[in-house]
Short mmCIF file of C-alpha atoms in Angstrom, two decimals:
data_model
loop_
_atom_site.label_atom_id
_atom_site.label_comp_id
_atom_site.label_asym_id
_atom_site.label_seq_id
_atom_site.Cartn_x
_atom_site.Cartn_y
_atom_site.Cartn_z
CA MET A 1 95.18 117.58 128.25
CA LYS A 2 94.38 117.29 124.72
CA LYS A 3 91.05 119.90 123.44
CA LEU A 4 87.65 118.26 121.70
CA LEU A 5 88.21 119.14 118.15
CA ASN A 6 85.49 118.73 115.87
CA THR A 7 85.51 115.69 113.27
CA LEU A 8 84.08 116.15 109.88
CA TYR A 9 82.07 113.79 107.68
CA VAL A 10 81.05 113.48 104.82
CA THR A 11 78.56 111.26 104.19
CA GLN A 12 76.90 112.42 100.68
CA PRO A 13 78.03 110.02 98.16
CA ASN A 14 79.84 111.69 95.16
CA VAL A 15 81.30 114.34 96.95
CA TYR A 16 85.25 115.59 96.04
CA LEU A 17 87.26 117.52 99.31
CA SER A 18 89.98 120.00 98.15
CA LEU A 19 91.95 122.69 99.73
CA ASP A 20 91.49 126.92 99.86
CA GLY A 21 93.02 128.78 101.91
CA GLU A 22 92.87 127.42 105.22
CA ASN A 23 89.29 125.71 104.38
CA VAL A 24 88.25 122.41 103.25
CA VAL A 25 86.07 122.62 100.48
CA ALA A 26 82.88 119.92 99.87
CA LYS A 27 82.36 119.69 96.35
CA ARG A 28 80.05 117.76 93.99
CA GLU A 29 80.25 118.33 89.92
CA CYS A 30 80.46 122.42 90.46
CA GLU A 31 78.51 122.58 93.17
CA GLU A 32 79.90 123.45 96.68
CA LEU A 33 78.63 121.79 99.29
CA LEU A 34 80.96 122.29 102.39
CA ARG A 35 83.17 125.24 103.30
CA ILE A 36 85.19 124.24 106.82
CA PRO A 37 88.67 126.45 108.76
CA LEU A 38 91.02 123.03 108.04
CA HIS A 39 92.01 124.78 112.00
CA ASN A 40 89.08 123.91 113.46
CA LEU A 41 89.06 120.02 112.53
CA GLU A 42 90.20 117.18 114.42
CA GLY A 43 89.94 115.24 111.87
CA ILE A 44 87.78 114.40 108.46
CA VAL A 45 86.15 110.81 107.33
CA ALA A 46 84.56 110.35 104.72
CA PHE A 47 82.79 108.20 103.27
CA GLY A 48 82.46 106.81 99.23
CA TYR A 49 84.68 109.49 98.66
CA ILE A 50 85.14 110.35 94.33
CA GLY A 51 88.78 111.90 96.01
CA ALA A 52 90.99 114.22 97.80
CA SER A 53 93.29 117.06 96.50
CA PRO A 54 96.92 116.12 97.71
CA ALA A 55 96.64 120.01 98.63
CA LEU A 56 94.50 118.91 101.63
CA MET A 57 96.05 115.61 101.95
CA GLY A 58 99.58 117.15 102.73
CA ALA A 59 98.18 119.62 104.58
CA CYS A 60 96.01 117.23 106.68
CA ALA A 61 99.49 115.33 107.01
CA GLU A 62 101.32 118.86 108.52
CA LYS A 63 98.98 120.05 110.66
CA GLY A 64 97.95 116.39 112.19
CA VAL A 65 94.23 116.35 110.85
CA ALA A 66 93.34 112.61 110.51
CA LEU A 67 91.69 111.81 106.86
CA THR A 68 90.25 108.66 106.63
CA PHE A 69 88.17 107.08 104.55
CA LEU A 70 85.87 104.42 104.56
CA THR A 71 83.35 102.87 102.35
CA MET A 72 79.81 103.75 102.22
CA ASN A 73 78.81 101.16 104.46
CA GLY A 74 80.89 102.50 106.88
CA ARG A 75 84.73 99.44 105.74
CA PHE A 76 87.63 100.94 106.83
CA LEU A 77 89.56 101.96 103.19
CA ALA A 78 92.85 104.29 104.02
CA ASP A 79 94.22 107.04 105.77
CA VAL A 80 96.38 109.85 105.02
CA VAL A 81 99.13 109.34 107.59
CA GLY A 82 101.68 112.99 108.68
CA LEU A 83 105.28 112.25 109.82
CA GLU A 84 105.29 110.02 112.86
CA LYS A 85 104.81 112.11 116.41
CA GLY A 86 106.79 110.81 119.55
CA ASN A 87 110.12 109.57 120.33
CA VAL A 88 111.78 106.71 118.48
CA ILE A 89 112.12 105.37 122.38
CA LEU A 90 108.25 104.85 122.66
CA ARG A 91 107.82 102.87 119.34
CA LYS A 92 111.20 100.63 120.41
CA THR A 93 109.59 99.23 123.39
CA GLN A 94 106.66 98.61 122.13
CA TYR A 95 107.51 96.94 119.44
CA ARG A 96 110.33 94.92 122.09
CA LEU A 97 107.49 94.23 123.96
CA SER A 98 105.07 92.84 121.63
CA ASP A 99 107.22 90.68 120.34
CA SER A 100 107.53 88.94 123.45
CA GLU A 101 104.14 87.07 125.04
CA GLU A 102 105.05 87.15 128.24
CA SER A 103 105.64 90.89 128.41
CA SER A 104 102.31 90.85 126.58
CA LEU A 105 100.37 89.32 128.75
CA PRO A 106 100.26 92.28 131.35
CA ILE A 107 98.90 94.26 129.27
CA ALA A 108 96.04 92.38 127.66
CA ARG A 109 94.55 90.72 130.54
CA ASN A 110 94.32 94.59 131.59
CA ILE A 111 92.84 95.80 129.09
CA LEU A 112 90.66 92.66 129.21
CA ILE A 113 89.56 93.13 132.95
CA GLY A 114 88.76 96.52 131.38
CA LYS A 115 86.74 95.03 129.21
CA LEU A 116 85.34 92.10 130.98
CA HIS A 117 84.04 94.63 133.85
CA ASN A 118 82.45 97.48 131.74
CA SER A 119 80.72 95.04 130.30
CA ARG A 120 79.07 93.88 133.61
CA TRP A 121 78.35 97.07 134.60
CA VAL A 122 76.60 97.60 131.59
CA LEU A 123 74.25 94.34 132.24
CA GLU A 124 74.59 95.78 136.12
CA ARG A 125 73.30 98.75 134.74
CA ALA A 126 70.50 98.02 133.03
CA ALA A 127 68.50 95.32 135.18
CA ARG A 128 68.96 97.98 137.90
CA ASP A 129 67.25 100.42 136.24
CA HIS A 130 64.56 98.32 133.76
CA PRO A 131 63.74 95.53 136.40
CA LEU A 132 60.41 95.33 135.25
CA ARG A 133 61.23 95.69 131.41
CA LEU A 134 63.66 93.42 130.97
CA ASP A 135 64.54 89.98 132.71
CA SER A 136 66.32 91.01 135.51
CA GLU A 137 67.03 87.64 136.27
CA GLN A 138 68.35 86.48 133.08
CA VAL A 139 71.25 89.37 132.71
CA LYS A 140 72.25 89.62 136.56
CA LYS A 141 73.39 85.93 135.91
CA SER A 142 74.94 86.44 133.07
CA ALA A 143 76.74 90.06 135.27
CA ASN A 144 78.07 87.47 137.82
CA ILE A 145 79.20 85.21 135.05
CA ILE A 146 81.46 88.16 133.41
CA ALA A 147 82.89 89.08 137.01
CA ASN A 148 84.29 85.53 137.72
CA ASN A 149 85.58 85.26 134.38
CA ILE A 150 87.57 88.44 135.57
CA SER A 151 88.63 86.30 138.88
CA LEU A 152 89.93 84.29 136.28
CA LEU A 153 91.45 86.58 133.72
CA ARG A 154 93.86 87.41 136.76
CA LYS A 155 95.28 83.78 137.04
CA ALA A 156 95.66 83.09 133.33
CA GLU A 157 99.09 82.26 132.15
CA THR A 158 99.27 82.97 128.45
CA LEU A 159 97.64 84.59 125.84
CA GLY A 160 95.14 82.09 124.75
CA GLN A 161 94.18 81.95 128.23
CA LEU A 162 92.59 85.08 127.70
CA ARG A 163 91.59 84.68 124.70
CA GLY A 164 89.32 81.91 125.24
CA ILE A 165 87.96 83.86 129.59
CA GLU A 166 87.58 86.49 127.13
CA GLY A 167 85.36 84.62 124.46
CA GLU A 168 82.78 83.01 127.27
CA ALA A 169 82.50 86.69 129.10
CA ALA A 170 81.82 87.58 126.02
CA SER A 171 79.08 85.08 125.28
CA HIS A 172 76.69 85.31 128.51
CA TYR A 173 77.34 89.01 127.32
CA PHE A 174 75.89 88.54 124.06
CA SER A 175 73.27 86.55 125.58
CA VAL A 176 71.00 88.79 127.19
CA PHE A 177 72.19 91.81 125.29
CA ASN A 178 68.29 91.55 123.97
CA GLU A 179 66.75 92.19 126.79
CA LEU A 180 68.71 95.84 127.02
CA ILE A 181 66.40 96.26 123.25
CA LEU A 182 63.29 98.17 125.16
CA GLN A 183 61.59 99.91 122.06
CA ASN A 184 60.80 98.60 118.51
CA LYS A 185 61.85 95.50 119.57
CA GLU A 186 60.36 93.42 117.43
CA ALA A 187 61.93 95.19 114.39
CA PHE A 188 65.25 95.60 116.33
CA VAL A 189 66.07 91.76 117.49
CA PHE A 190 69.50 90.94 118.44
CA THR A 191 70.50 86.28 118.43
CA GLY A 192 74.21 87.08 118.25
CA ARG A 193 76.67 89.41 116.66
CA ASN A 194 77.36 88.77 112.90
CA ARG A 195 79.63 90.92 110.47
CA ARG A 196 81.43 90.83 107.00
CA PRO A 197 78.25 91.34 106.89
CA PRO A 198 75.79 92.01 109.37
CA LEU A 199 72.10 90.98 108.92
CA ASP A 200 70.69 92.01 110.66
CA ARG A 201 69.93 95.80 112.03
CA VAL A 202 71.46 95.63 115.48
CA ASN A 203 74.43 94.49 114.47
CA ALA A 204 74.58 97.27 111.24
CA LEU A 205 75.14 99.51 113.82
CA LEU A 206 77.48 98.21 116.21
CA SER A 207 79.71 97.46 113.25
CA PHE A 208 79.62 100.87 112.05
CA ILE A 209 79.92 102.19 115.30
CA TYR A 210 82.80 100.16 115.88
CA THR A 211 84.56 101.10 112.89
CA LEU A 212 83.81 104.96 113.87
CA LEU A 213 85.15 104.32 117.50
CA SER A 214 88.72 101.99 116.16
CA LYS A 215 89.05 105.19 114.31
CA ASP A 216 89.23 107.04 116.84
CA VAL A 217 91.33 105.01 118.95
CA ALA A 218 93.89 104.96 116.28
CA ALA A 219 94.41 108.85 115.92
CA ALA A 220 94.51 109.03 119.67
CA LEU A 221 97.50 106.29 119.82
CA SER A 222 99.63 107.51 116.48
CA ALA A 223 98.95 110.93 118.70
CA VAL A 224 101.27 110.18 122.17
CA GLY A 225 103.63 108.19 119.89
CA LEU A 226 102.48 105.03 119.73
CA ASP A 227 101.87 102.49 116.36
CA PRO A 228 98.45 101.37 115.85
CA PHE A 229 98.96 98.62 114.74
CA VAL A 230 101.03 96.81 117.01
CA GLY A 231 99.86 95.12 119.25
CA PHE A 232 99.73 93.50 122.45
CA LEU A 233 96.13 90.39 122.43
CA HIS A 234 95.53 90.97 118.99
CA ARG A 235 98.47 89.58 117.02
CA ASP A 236 100.19 90.70 113.88
CA ARG A 237 98.53 90.94 110.99
CA PRO A 238 99.23 93.31 107.78
CA GLY A 239 97.09 96.13 107.52
CA ARG A 240 95.69 95.57 110.55
CA ARG A 241 95.25 97.71 113.59
CA SER A 242 95.83 95.23 116.49
CA LEU A 243 96.52 98.16 118.95
CA ALA A 244 93.92 100.49 118.25
CA LEU A 245 91.16 97.10 118.36
CA ASP A 246 93.16 96.08 121.87
CA ILE A 247 92.88 99.37 123.09
CA MET A 248 89.03 99.78 122.02
CA GLU A 249 88.33 96.78 124.02
CA GLU A 250 87.62 98.39 127.30
CA PHE A 251 85.23 101.10 124.99
CA ARG A 252 83.07 99.12 123.22
CA ALA A 253 80.07 98.66 125.97
CA PRO A 254 80.04 102.00 128.07
CA LEU A 255 80.48 103.63 125.26
CA ALA A 256 79.54 101.68 122.13
CA ASP A 257 77.04 99.45 122.61
CA ARG A 258 75.70 101.68 125.24
CA PHE A 259 75.24 104.61 122.40
CA VAL A 260 73.80 101.79 119.45
CA LEU A 261 71.11 100.63 122.90
CA THR A 262 70.07 104.42 123.25
CA ILE A 263 69.12 105.78 119.79
CA ILE A 264 66.83 102.66 119.29
CA ASN A 265 65.25 102.36 122.53
CA ASN A 266 64.75 106.91 122.29
CA ARG A 267 63.64 105.74 118.90
CA GLN A 268 66.14 108.19 117.20
CA ILE A 269 66.05 105.63 114.54
CA GLU A 270 63.12 103.54 112.75
CA PRO A 271 62.71 100.25 111.30
CA ASN A 272 63.06 101.86 107.41
CA GLY A 273 65.93 103.37 108.21
CA PHE A 274 67.78 99.84 106.64
CA MET A 275 67.75 98.03 103.96
CA GLN A 276 69.23 94.38 103.17
CA GLN A 277 71.01 93.12 100.13
CA GLU A 278 70.87 90.52 97.82
CA ASN A 279 73.21 88.63 99.95
CA GLY A 280 71.36 89.29 103.34
CA ALA A 281 73.29 92.07 105.10
CA VAL A 282 72.12 94.94 106.03
CA ILE A 283 72.89 98.55 105.51
CA MET A 284 71.56 101.84 106.74
CA LYS A 285 70.24 103.94 104.59
CA ASP A 286 72.12 107.40 103.58
CA GLU A 287 69.24 109.29 106.36
CA THR A 288 69.72 107.09 109.13
CA ARG A 289 74.10 107.34 108.70
CA ARG A 290 73.50 110.93 108.98
CA VAL A 291 71.74 110.51 112.74
CA VAL A 292 74.13 107.60 113.67
CA ILE A 293 76.73 109.98 113.39
CA SER A 294 75.61 113.42 114.65
CA ALA A 295 74.05 111.15 117.30
CA TRP A 296 77.56 110.30 118.23
CA GLN A 297 79.03 113.36 118.44
CA GLU A 298 76.87 114.40 120.83
CA ARG A 299 77.23 111.21 122.34
CA LYS A 300 81.37 112.00 122.94
CA GLN A 301 80.81 115.22 124.35
CA ASP A 302 79.32 114.35 127.49
CA THR A 303 81.55 114.44 130.23
CA LEU A 304 83.04 111.71 133.08
CA THR A 305 85.47 111.75 135.88
CA HIS A 306 88.24 109.14 134.45
CA PRO A 307 88.42 106.37 136.78
CA PHE A 308 92.08 106.94 137.13
CA LEU A 309 93.11 110.78 136.28
CA LYS A 310 90.34 112.06 138.18
CA GLU A 311 89.65 114.95 136.24
CA LYS A 312 86.66 115.49 134.23
CA ILE A 313 86.36 114.61 130.52
CA THR A 314 84.66 114.59 127.83
CA TRP A 315 83.88 110.76 126.17
CA GLY A 316 85.99 111.95 123.29
CA LEU A 317 89.37 112.20 125.14
CA VAL A 318 88.54 108.67 126.63
CA PRO A 319 90.78 107.39 123.73
CA HIS A 320 93.31 109.85 124.19
CA ALA A 321 93.55 109.61 127.30
CA GLN A 322 93.81 105.95 128.00
CA ALA A 323 96.68 106.06 125.18
CA LEU A 324 98.36 108.63 127.37
CA LEU A 325 98.72 106.15 130.31
CA LEU A 326 99.93 102.98 128.09
CA SER A 327 102.85 105.42 126.64
CA ARG A 328 103.60 106.39 130.64
CA TYR A 329 103.75 102.22 131.51
CA LEU A 330 105.99 101.21 128.37
CA ARG A 331 108.07 104.37 129.16
CA GLY A 332 108.58 103.05 132.80
CA ASP A 333 106.68 106.19 134.40
CA LEU A 334 103.91 103.70 135.97
CA ASP A 335 103.82 99.71 137.08
CA GLU A 336 101.24 98.25 134.83
CA TYR A 337 98.61 99.38 132.43
CA PRO A 338 95.72 101.53 134.37
CA PRO A 339 92.45 100.25 131.63
CA PHE A 340 89.29 102.82 131.55
CA LEU A 341 87.22 100.95 134.18
CA TRP A 342 83.23 102.08 134.65
CA LYS A 343 80.65 102.08 136.76
#
């Protein structure tokens, strides 16, 4: 199993990244802010960057260190990608199955079964753990509807039907999401999912973490030789990492959503750590972003027993495990793709 290495997040503006020997060096103007060995890193994520040296980009590509550039608000800009990994036969199989709706259907169905299963158990656990602090009956009702949606997924005959069922389940899930916010409820109010731009603090956090999770999933897929841009549920669109969006559906509720709820309910972030722009967009201030990234890295170090592999791994390695299982299915080593079923 892949070892979970560190990811370097560069959150300060106007920082230039370069390579000095075997070290990554972060500088602002003439001031050296950080020096860290490249071999200690799995990835580098730069927010609002000035740039990176060709030597560093070449070294990252050669050593398989993911180098990702985002805006200060977390919107994806670009990746530095080295030589493709894996054999061409695996990718040709991926492309062939993706081109066929019939062949894509069982993979997409299992991905959504995983997503809805995990969404349901986030609600079930919240109702069980905090019965007096939320409307447990309403939360359980939504969980039961999602359980029924899982049964409907098994009978769906087209990708369109799958998406319709998933959309209904997501509507019920987010209809009670505000019940799961137990602290600072006046400031952290969730009335529905919105993005591009996020219009409240909770959506700002969700969008930011989804971006980081998508990056991790894309890196995991590339590491096993799959193309993150060619999906089965999300269809081809220029510039969209469709397969990464597919696989991360399984992790949204148990990893990303629960993380956002945890940092709100544990008061790790404060309402004044956000600001609203003229267009209504709500974004995190620099200090809040640093706190969130630090907590996110710690969360990925927590361990669990993988439900299919029966191995104890960190949450940060779950995307790598699912990428490996998908590649094994495409190679014919598994009868079907086993989704990540958390409980």
